[in-house]
Short mmCIF file of C-alpha atoms in Angstrom, two decimals:
data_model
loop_
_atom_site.label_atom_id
_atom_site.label_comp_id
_atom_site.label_asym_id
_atom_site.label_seq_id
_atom_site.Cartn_x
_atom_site.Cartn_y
_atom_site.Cartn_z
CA UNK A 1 0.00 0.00 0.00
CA UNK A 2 2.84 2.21 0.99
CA UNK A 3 4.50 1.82 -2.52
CA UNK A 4 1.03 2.05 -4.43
CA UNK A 5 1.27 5.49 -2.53
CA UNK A 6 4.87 6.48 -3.47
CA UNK A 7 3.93 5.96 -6.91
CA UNK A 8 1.42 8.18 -6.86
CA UNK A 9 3.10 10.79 -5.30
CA UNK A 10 5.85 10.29 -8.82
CA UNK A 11 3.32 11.08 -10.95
CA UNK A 12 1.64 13.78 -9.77
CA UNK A 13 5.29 15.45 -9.09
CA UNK A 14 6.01 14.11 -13.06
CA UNK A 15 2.71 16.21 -13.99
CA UNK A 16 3.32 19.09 -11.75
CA UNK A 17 6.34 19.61 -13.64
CA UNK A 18 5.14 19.00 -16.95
CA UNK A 19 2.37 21.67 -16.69
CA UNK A 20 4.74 24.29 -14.90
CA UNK A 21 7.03 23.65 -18.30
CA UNK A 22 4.03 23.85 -20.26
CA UNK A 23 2.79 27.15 -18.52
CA UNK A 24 5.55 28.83 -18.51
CA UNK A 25 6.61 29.77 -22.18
CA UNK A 26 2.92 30.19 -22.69
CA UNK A 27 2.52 32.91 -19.87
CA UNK A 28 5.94 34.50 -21.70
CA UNK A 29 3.95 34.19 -25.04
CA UNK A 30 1.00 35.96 -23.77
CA UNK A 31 3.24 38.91 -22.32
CA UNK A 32 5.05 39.75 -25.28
CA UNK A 33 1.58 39.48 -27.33
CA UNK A 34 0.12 42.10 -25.37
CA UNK A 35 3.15 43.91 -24.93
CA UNK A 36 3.40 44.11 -28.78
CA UNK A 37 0.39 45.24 -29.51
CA UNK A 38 0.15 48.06 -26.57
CA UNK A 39 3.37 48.88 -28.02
CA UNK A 40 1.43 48.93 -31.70
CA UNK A 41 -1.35 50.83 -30.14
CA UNK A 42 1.54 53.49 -29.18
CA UNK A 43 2.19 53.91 -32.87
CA UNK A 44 -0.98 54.41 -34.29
CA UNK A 45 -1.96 56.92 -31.60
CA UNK A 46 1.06 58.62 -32.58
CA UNK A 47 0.35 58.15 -36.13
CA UNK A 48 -3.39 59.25 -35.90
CA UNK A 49 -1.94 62.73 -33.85
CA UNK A 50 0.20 63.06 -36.86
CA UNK A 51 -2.20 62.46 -39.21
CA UNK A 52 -4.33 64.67 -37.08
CA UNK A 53 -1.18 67.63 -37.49
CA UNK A 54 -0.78 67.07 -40.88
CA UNK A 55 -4.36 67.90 -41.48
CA UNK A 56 -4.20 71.37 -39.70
CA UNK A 57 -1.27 72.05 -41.69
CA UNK A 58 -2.67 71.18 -44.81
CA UNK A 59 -6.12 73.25 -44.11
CA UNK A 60 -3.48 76.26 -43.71
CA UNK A 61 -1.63 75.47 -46.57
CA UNK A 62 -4.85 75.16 -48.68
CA UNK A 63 -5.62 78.74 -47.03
CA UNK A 64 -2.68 80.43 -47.67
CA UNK A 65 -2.81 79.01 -51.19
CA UNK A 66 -6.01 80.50 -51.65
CA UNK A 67 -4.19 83.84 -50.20
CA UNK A 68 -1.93 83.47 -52.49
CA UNK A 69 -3.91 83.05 -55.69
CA UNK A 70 -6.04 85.67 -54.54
CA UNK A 71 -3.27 88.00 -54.24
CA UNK A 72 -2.21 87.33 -57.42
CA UNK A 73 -4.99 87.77 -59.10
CA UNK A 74 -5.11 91.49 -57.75
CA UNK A 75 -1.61 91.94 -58.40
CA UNK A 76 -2.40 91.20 -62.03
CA UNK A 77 -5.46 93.41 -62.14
CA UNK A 78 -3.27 96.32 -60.71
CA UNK A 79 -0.56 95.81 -63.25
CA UNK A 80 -3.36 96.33 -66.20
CA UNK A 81 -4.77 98.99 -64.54
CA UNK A 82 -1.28 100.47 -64.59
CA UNK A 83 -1.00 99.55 -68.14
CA UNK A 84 -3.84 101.77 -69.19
CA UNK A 85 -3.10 104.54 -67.08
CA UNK A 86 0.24 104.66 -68.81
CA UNK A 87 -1.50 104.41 -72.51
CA UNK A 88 -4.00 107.30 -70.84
CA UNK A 89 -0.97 109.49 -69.59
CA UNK A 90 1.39 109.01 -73.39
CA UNK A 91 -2.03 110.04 -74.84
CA UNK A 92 -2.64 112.85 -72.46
CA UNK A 93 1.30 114.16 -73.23
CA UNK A 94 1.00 113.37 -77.07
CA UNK A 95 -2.42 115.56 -76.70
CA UNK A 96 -0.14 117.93 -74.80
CA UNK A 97 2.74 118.52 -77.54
CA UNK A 98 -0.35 118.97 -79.72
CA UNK A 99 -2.10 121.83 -78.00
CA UNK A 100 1.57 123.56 -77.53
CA UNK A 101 1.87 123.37 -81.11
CA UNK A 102 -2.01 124.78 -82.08
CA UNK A 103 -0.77 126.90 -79.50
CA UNK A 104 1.94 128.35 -81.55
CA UNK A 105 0.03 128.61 -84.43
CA UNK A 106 -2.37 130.73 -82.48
CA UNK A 107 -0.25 133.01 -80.80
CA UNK A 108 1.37 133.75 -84.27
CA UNK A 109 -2.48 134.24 -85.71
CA UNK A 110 -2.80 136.63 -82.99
CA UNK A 111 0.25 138.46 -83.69
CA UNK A 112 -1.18 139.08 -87.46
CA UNK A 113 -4.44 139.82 -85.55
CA UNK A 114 -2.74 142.43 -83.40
CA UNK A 115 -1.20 143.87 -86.22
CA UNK A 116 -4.50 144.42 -88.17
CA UNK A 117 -6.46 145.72 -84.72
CA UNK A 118 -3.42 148.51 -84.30
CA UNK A 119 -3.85 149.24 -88.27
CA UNK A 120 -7.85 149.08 -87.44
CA UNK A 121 -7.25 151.59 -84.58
CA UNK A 122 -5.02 153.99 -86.48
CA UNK A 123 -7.57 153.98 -89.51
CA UNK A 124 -10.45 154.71 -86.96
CA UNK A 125 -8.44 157.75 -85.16
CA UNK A 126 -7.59 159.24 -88.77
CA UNK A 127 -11.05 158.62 -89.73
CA UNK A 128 -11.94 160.37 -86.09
CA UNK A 129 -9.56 163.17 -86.62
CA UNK A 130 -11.05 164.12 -90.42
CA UNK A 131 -14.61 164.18 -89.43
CA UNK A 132 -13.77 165.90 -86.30
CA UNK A 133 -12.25 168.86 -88.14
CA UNK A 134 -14.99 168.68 -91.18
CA UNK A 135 -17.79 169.05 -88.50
CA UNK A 136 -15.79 171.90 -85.88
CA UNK A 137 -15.37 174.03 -89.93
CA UNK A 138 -19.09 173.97 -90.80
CA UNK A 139 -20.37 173.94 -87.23
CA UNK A 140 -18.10 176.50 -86.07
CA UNK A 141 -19.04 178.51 -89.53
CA UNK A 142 -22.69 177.72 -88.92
CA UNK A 143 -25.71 177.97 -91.97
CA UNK A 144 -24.30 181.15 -92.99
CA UNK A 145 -21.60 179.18 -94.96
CA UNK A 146 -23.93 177.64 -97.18
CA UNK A 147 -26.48 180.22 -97.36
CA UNK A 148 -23.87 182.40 -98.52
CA UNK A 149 -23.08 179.99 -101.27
CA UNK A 150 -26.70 179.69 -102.33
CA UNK A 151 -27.19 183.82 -103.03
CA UNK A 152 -23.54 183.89 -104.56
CA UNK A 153 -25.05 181.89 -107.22
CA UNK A 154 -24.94 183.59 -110.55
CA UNK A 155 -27.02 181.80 -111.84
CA UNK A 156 -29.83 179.03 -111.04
CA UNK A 157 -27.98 176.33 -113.02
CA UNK A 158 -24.91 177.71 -110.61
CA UNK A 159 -27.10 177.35 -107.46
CA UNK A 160 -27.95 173.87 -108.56
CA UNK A 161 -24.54 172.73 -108.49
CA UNK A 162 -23.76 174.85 -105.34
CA UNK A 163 -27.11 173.28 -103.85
CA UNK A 164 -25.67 169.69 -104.83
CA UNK A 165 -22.35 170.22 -103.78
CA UNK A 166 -23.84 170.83 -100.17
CA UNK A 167 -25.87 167.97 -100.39
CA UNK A 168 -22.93 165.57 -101.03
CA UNK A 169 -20.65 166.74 -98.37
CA UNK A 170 -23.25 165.64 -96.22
CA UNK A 171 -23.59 162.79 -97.94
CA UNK A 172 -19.71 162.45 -97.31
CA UNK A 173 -20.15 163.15 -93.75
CA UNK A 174 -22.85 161.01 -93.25
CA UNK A 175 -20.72 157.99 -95.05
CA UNK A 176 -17.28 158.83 -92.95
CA UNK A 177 -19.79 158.34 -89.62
CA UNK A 178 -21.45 155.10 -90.93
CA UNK A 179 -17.56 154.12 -91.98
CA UNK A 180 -15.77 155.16 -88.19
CA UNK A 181 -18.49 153.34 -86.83
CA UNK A 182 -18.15 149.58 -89.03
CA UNK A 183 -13.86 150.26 -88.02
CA UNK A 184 -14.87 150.90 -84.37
CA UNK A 185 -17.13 147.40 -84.68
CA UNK A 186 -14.46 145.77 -86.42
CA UNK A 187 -12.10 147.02 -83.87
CA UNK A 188 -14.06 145.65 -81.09
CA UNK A 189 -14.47 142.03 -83.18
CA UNK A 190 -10.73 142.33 -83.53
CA UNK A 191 -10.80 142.21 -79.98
CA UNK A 192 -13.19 139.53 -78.79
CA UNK A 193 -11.38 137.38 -81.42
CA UNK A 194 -8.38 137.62 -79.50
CA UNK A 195 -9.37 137.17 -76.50
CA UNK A 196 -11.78 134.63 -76.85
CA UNK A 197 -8.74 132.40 -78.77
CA UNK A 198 -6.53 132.95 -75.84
CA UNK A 199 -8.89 132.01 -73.26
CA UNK A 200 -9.68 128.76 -75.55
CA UNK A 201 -5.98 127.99 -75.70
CA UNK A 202 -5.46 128.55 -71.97
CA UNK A 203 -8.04 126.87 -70.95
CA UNK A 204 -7.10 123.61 -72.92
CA UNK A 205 -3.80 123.74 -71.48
CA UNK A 206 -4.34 123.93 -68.12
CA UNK A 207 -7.34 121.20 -68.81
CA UNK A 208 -4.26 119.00 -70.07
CA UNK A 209 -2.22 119.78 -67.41
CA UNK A 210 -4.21 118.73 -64.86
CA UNK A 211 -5.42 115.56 -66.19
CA UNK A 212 -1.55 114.56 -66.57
CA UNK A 213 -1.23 115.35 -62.71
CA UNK A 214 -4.49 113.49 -62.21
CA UNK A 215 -3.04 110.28 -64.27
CA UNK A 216 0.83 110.62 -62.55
CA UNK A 217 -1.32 110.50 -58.91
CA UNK A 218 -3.40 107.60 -59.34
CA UNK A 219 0.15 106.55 -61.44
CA UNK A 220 2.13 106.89 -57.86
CA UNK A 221 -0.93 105.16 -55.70
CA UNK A 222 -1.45 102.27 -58.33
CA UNK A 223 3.02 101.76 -58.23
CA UNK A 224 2.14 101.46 -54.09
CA UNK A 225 -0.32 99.34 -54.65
CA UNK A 226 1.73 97.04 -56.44
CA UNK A 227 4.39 96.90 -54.30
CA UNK A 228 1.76 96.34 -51.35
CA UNK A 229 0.55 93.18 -53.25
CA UNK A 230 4.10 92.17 -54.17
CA UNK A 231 5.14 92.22 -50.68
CA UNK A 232 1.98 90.42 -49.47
CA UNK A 233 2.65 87.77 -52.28
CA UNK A 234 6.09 87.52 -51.17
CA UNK A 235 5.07 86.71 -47.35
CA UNK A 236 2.24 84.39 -49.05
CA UNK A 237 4.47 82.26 -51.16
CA UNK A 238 6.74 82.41 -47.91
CA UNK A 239 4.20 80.62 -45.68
CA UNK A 240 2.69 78.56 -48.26
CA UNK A 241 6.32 76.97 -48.82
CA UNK A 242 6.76 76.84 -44.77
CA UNK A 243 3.22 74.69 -44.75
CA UNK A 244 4.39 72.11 -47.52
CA UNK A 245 7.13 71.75 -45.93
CA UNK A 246 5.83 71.20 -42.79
CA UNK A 247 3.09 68.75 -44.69
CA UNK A 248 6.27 67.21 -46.37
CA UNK A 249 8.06 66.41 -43.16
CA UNK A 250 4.75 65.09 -41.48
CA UNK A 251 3.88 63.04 -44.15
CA UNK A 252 7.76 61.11 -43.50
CA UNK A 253 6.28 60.92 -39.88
CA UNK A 254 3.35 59.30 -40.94
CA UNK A 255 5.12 57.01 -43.27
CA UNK A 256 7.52 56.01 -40.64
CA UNK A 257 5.08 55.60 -37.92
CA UNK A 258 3.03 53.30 -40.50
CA UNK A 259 6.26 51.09 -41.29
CA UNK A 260 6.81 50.69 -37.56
CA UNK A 261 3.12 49.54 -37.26
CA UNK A 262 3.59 47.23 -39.83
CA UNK A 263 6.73 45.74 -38.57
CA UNK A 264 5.29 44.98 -35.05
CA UNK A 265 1.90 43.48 -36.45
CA UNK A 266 4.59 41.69 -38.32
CA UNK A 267 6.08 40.81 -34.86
CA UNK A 268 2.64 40.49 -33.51
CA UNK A 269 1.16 37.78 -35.96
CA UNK A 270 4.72 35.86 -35.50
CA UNK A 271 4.20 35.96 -31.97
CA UNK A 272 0.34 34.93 -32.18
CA UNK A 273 1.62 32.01 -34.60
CA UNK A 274 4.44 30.70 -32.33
CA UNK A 275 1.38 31.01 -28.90
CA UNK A 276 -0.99 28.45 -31.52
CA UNK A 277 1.79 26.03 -32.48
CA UNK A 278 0.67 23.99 -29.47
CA UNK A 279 -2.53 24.02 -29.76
CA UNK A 280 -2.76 23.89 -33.47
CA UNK A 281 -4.30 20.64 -33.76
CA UNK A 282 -7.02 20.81 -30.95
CA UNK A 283 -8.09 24.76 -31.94
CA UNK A 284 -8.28 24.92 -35.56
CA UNK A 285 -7.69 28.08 -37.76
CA UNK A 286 -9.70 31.38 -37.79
CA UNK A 287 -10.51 33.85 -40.72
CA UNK A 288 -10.89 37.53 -41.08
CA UNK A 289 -12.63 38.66 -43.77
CA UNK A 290 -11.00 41.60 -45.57
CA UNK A 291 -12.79 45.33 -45.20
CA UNK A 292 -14.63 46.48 -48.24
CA UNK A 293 -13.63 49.08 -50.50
CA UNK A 294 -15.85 51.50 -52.18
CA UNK A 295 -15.84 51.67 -56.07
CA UNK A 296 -16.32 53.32 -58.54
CA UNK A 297 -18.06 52.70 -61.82
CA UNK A 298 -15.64 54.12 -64.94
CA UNK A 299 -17.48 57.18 -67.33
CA UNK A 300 -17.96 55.50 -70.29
CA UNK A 301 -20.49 53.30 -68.27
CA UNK A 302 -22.57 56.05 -67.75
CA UNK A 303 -24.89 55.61 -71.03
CA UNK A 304 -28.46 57.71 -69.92
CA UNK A 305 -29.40 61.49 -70.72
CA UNK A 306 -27.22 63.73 -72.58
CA UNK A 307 -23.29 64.23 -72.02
CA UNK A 308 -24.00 66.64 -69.56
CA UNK A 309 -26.21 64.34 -67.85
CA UNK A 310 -23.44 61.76 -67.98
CA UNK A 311 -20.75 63.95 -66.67
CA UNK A 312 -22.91 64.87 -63.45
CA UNK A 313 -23.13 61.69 -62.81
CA UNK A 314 -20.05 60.46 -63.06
CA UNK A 315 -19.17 63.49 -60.73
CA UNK A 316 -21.52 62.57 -58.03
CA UNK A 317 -19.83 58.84 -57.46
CA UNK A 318 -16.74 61.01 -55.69
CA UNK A 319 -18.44 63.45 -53.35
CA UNK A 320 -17.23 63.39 -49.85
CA UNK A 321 -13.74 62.40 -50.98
CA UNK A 322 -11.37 64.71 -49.86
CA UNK A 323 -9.79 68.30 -51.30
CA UNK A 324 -6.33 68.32 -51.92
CA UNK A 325 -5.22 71.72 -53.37
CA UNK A 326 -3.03 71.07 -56.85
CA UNK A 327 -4.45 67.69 -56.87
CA UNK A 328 -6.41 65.85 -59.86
CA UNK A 329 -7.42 62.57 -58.30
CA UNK A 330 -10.98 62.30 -58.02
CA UNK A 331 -10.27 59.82 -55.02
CA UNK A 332 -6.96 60.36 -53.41
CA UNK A 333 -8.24 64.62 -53.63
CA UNK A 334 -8.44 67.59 -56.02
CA UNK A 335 -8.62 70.93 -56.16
CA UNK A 336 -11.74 72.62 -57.88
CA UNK A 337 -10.10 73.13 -60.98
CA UNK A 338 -8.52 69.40 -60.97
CA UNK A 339 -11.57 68.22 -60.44
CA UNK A 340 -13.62 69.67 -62.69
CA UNK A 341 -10.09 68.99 -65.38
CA UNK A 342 -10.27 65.15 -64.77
CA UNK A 343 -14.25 64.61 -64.59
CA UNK A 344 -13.78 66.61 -68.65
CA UNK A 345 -10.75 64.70 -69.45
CA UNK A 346 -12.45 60.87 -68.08
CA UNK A 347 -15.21 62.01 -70.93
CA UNK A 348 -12.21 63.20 -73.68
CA UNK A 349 -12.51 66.80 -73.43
CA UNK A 350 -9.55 68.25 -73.12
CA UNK A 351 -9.28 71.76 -71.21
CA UNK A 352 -6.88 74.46 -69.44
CA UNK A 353 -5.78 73.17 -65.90
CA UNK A 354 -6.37 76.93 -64.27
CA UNK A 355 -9.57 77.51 -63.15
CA UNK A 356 -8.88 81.33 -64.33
CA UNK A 357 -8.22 80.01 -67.93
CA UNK A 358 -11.28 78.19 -67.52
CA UNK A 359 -13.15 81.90 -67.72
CA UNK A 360 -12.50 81.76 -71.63
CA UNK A 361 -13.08 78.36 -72.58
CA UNK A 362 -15.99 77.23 -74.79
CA UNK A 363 -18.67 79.65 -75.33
CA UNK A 364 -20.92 81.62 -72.15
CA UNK A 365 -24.28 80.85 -71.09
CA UNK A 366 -26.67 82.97 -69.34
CA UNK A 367 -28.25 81.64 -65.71
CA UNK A 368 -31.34 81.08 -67.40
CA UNK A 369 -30.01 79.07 -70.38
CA UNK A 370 -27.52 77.12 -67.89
CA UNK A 371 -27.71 73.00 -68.32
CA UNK A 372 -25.52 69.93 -66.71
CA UNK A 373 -22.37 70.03 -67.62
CA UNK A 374 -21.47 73.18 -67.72
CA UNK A 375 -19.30 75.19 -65.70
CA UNK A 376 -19.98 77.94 -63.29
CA UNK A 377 -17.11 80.34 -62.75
CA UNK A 378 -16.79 82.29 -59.40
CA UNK A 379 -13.82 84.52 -58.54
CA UNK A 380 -11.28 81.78 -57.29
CA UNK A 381 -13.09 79.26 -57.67
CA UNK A 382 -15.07 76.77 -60.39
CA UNK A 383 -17.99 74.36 -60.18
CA UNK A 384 -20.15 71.83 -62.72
CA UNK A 385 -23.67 72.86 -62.82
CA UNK A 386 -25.60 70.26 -62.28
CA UNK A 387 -29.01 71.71 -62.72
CA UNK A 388 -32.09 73.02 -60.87
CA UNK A 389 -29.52 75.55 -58.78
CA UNK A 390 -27.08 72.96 -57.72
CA UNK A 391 -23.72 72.61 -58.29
CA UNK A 392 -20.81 69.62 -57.44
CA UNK A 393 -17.63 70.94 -56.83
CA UNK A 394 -14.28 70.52 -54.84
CA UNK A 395 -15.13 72.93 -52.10
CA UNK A 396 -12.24 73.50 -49.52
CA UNK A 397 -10.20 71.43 -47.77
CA UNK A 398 -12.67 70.83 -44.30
CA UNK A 399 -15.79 69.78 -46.84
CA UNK A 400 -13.82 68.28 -49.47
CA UNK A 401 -16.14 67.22 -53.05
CA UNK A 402 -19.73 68.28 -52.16
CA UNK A 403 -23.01 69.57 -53.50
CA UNK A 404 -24.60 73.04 -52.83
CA UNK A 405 -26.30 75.79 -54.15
CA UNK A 406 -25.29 78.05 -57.48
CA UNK A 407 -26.06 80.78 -55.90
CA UNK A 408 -23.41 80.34 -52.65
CA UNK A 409 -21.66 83.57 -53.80
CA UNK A 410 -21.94 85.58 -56.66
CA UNK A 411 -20.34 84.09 -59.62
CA UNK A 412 -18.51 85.78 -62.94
CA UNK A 413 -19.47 83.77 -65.94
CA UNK A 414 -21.30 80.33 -66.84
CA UNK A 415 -19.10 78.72 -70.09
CA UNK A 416 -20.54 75.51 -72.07
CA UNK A 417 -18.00 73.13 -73.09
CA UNK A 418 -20.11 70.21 -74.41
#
């Protein structure tokens, strides 16, 4: 009985130690499992605040691209409104040397005008002086004069011609007045003349002169203008570059952080496979199936309504993916203009990159006369119409490819490609 007892006692000490061998490496397993994954967890957080970074920098990025294109644009608008304010002041100046030479022309008129108003005036005071002296003898004289010519007649064919004689120097007084007053009127014509041409020359100058000031003001305020905006695209460009590379250098983070992920699932799954080798035959295997991915149907499957039709709703399959500013891929991100460039170009239309050169393309459509398809211009900005008021577009980078309303802000032109 006593050795029956002994042996017993073997065994379970045999089994004892069995189990603690068996325990043992599997409690070690388990601990570097979970120390693995906490240590997996670690990265991802990382990686998500990263991500989470990279996303603010990216909104400010888009922003101060925005800034930057905005800027531009002004700058541009500046530099042709300093273009025609240059044509305006060459014109003004050529308009200038013109009226300084009418100017010359007139002054020299006026000096052959002066001339004939001092020969005018001389005429009139000779004129004056005769008449004077032609009334002071027969006034002075009085009637008796002629009476006394009348009753010297000796005869009444002699006191005819005496008679006549009288009559015509009146007549020749009478015709000296009429003429000392047509040189005093031409005189004064003379006159008005020349001063009413030297007023209209003055005048015109100084009319000229100060539009030239006028143009070499707004000249000056336009120059400060431009150097405002060049400065402000300067310290745009600046901190869009500072952004990308910030974007740049937390994208390497990411990247990292998602390789060092990888490697300890890696280490994780090699660990989980080494805890089942013992139990592998009493366990069995387990399967995952694999997350779905959305898809997307290509254009030319798109067969119902007209082009535009087509186009709209090829557009549709990618709203809610994101905005990336430059970008062109309707599911990785695109700007507005990228967007709007790779739904055309999916369909074969080929057409400008820039949503400014998109302004000119095709032909423009009034609101009224608007259909799907066609795109709705905005200052910075470009949409596809897709009818009824709405529009699909790349918005920004917080609402990435959404729907909304034509009418959002005020718009510049609607152009019709199809």
């Amino acid at each position: 009985m006593r050795n029956n007892s002994c042996k017993y006692i073997r065994i379970a000490c045999v089994l004892s130690l069995c189990i603690a061998m068996v325990a043992v490496p599997v409690c070690s397993k388990a601990a570097t499992i979970s120390q693995l994954e906490q240590e997996k967890e670690e990265l991802e957080r990382k990686k998500k605040e990263a991500e989470k970074e990279k996303q603010a920098e990216q909104s400010k990025y888009n922003s101060a691209k925005e800034k930057e294109q905005g800027i531009s644009e002004n700058l541009e608008e500046v530099e042709e409104e300093m273009e025609e304010i240059d044509q305006a002041l060459v014109e003004t100046l050529a308009s200038i040397d013109l009226i300084n030479e009418d100017i010359k022309v007139k002054e020299a008129e006026i000096e052959v005008t002066t001339q004939k108003y001092e020969e005018a005036k001389a005429t009139e005071e000779a004129q004056y002086q005769a008449m004077k002296m032609r009334i002071k003898f027969l006034y002075e004289k009085g009637d008796f004069t002629y009476m006394q010519l009348l009753i010297e007649a000796k005869s009444f064919s002699d006191m005819m011609n005496k008679a006549e004689y009288i009559e015509k120097l009146y007549d020749y007084d009478r015709r000296m007045l009429h003429e000392y007053q047509a040189a005093k009127e031409e005189t004064l014509a003379y006159k008005e003349e020349l001063e009413g041409e030297k007023e209209e020359l003055d005048s015109t100058k100084c009319e000229l002169q100060e539009e030239e000031e006028y143009l070499n003001q707004i000249l000056a305020e336009k120059e400060a203008e431009f150097q405002d905006y060049s400065s402000q695209l300067a310290k745009a460009k600046a901190e869009a570059s500072a952004f990308k590379n910030s974007i740049e250098k937390k994208n390497a983070e990411i990247k990292k952080l998602q390789q060092q992920a990888d490697s300890k699932q890696k280490e994780i799954n090699k660990a989980k496979e080494e805890a089942a080798k013992p139990a592998a035959t009493s366990s069995g295997a387990s399967s995952q199936s694999p997350q779905g991915k959305k898809t997307y149907a290509p254009a030319n499957s798109f067969t119902s309504g007209s082009t535009g039709d087509r186009i709209i709703q090829y557009a549709l399959q990618f709203v809610g993916n994101p905005y990336v500013y430059g970008g062109t891929s309707l599911t990785q991100g695109a700007d507005c203009s990228g967007f709007i460039f790779r739904i055309y170009r999916d369909f074969g239309y080929t057409i400008p990159r820039s949503g400014t050169a998109m302004r000119n393309i095709g032909t423009e459509v009034s609101y009224e006369n608007a259909r799907a398809g066609d795109i709705v211009c905005y200052p910075g900005h470009v949409a596809l119409y897709m009818g009824n008021g709405q529009i699909v577009h790349a918005s920004t980078a917080r609402t990435g490819i959404k729907t909304g309303n034509v009418f959002y802000k005020q718009f510049i032109t609607i152009r019709r490609v199809l």
